[in-house]
Coordinates of C-alpha atoms in Angstrom, one line a residue:
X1 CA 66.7 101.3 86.7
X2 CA 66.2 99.9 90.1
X3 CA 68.3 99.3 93.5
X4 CA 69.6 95.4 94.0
X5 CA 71.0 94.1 97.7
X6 CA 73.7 92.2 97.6
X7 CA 74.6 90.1 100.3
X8 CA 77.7 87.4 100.0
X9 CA 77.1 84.3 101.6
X10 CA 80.2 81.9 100.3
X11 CA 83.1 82.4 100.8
X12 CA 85.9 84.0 98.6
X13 CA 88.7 81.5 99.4
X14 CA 89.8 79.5 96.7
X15 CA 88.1 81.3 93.7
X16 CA 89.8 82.6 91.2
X17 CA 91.9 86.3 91.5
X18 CA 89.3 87.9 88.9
X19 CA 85.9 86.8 90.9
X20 CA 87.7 88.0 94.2
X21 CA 88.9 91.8 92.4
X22 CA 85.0 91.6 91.3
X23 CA 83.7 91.5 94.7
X24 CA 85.9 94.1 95.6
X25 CA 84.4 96.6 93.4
X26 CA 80.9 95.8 94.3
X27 CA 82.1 96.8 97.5
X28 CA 81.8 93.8 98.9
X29 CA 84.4 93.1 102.0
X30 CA 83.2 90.3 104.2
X31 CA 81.0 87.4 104.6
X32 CA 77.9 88.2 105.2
X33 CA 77.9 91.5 105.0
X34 CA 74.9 93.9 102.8
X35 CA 75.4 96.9 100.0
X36 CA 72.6 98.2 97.9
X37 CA 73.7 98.9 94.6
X38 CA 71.8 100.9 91.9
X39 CA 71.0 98.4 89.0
X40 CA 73.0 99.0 86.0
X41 CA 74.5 97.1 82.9
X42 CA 78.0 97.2 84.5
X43 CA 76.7 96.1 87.7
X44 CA 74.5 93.0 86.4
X45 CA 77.9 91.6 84.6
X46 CA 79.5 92.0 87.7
X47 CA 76.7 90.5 89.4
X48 CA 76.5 87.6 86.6
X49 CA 80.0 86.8 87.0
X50 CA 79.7 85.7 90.9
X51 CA 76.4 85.5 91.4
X52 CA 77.3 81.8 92.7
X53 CA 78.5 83.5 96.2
X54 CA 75.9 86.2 96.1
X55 CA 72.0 86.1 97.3
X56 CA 70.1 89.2 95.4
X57 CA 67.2 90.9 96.2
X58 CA 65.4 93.6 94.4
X59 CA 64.9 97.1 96.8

């Protein structure tokens, strides 16, 4: 499949324990802050789950 950038842009306060662990494993640490992931099924339900505090783009 294909690489996705994942940037978070809200903020993990006050969201439920589960959406902040998921974050975590999408390596995601801070605000702000950029990973490229390689586009899987795992990784689009993690994706799916908090895509509310996420922007996406396609690499």
């Amino acid at each position: 499949m294909g690489k996705l950038k994942i940037t978070q842009i809200k903020s993990s306060i006050r969201r439920p324990e589960d959406q902040k662990r998921t974050l975590i494993a999408l390596g995601i640490k801070k605000l702000n802050k950029a990973r490229v992931v390689e586009e899987s099924p795992a990784v689009n339900g993690m994706i799916r789950k908090v895509e509310h505090l996420l922007k996406i783009e396609k690499v």
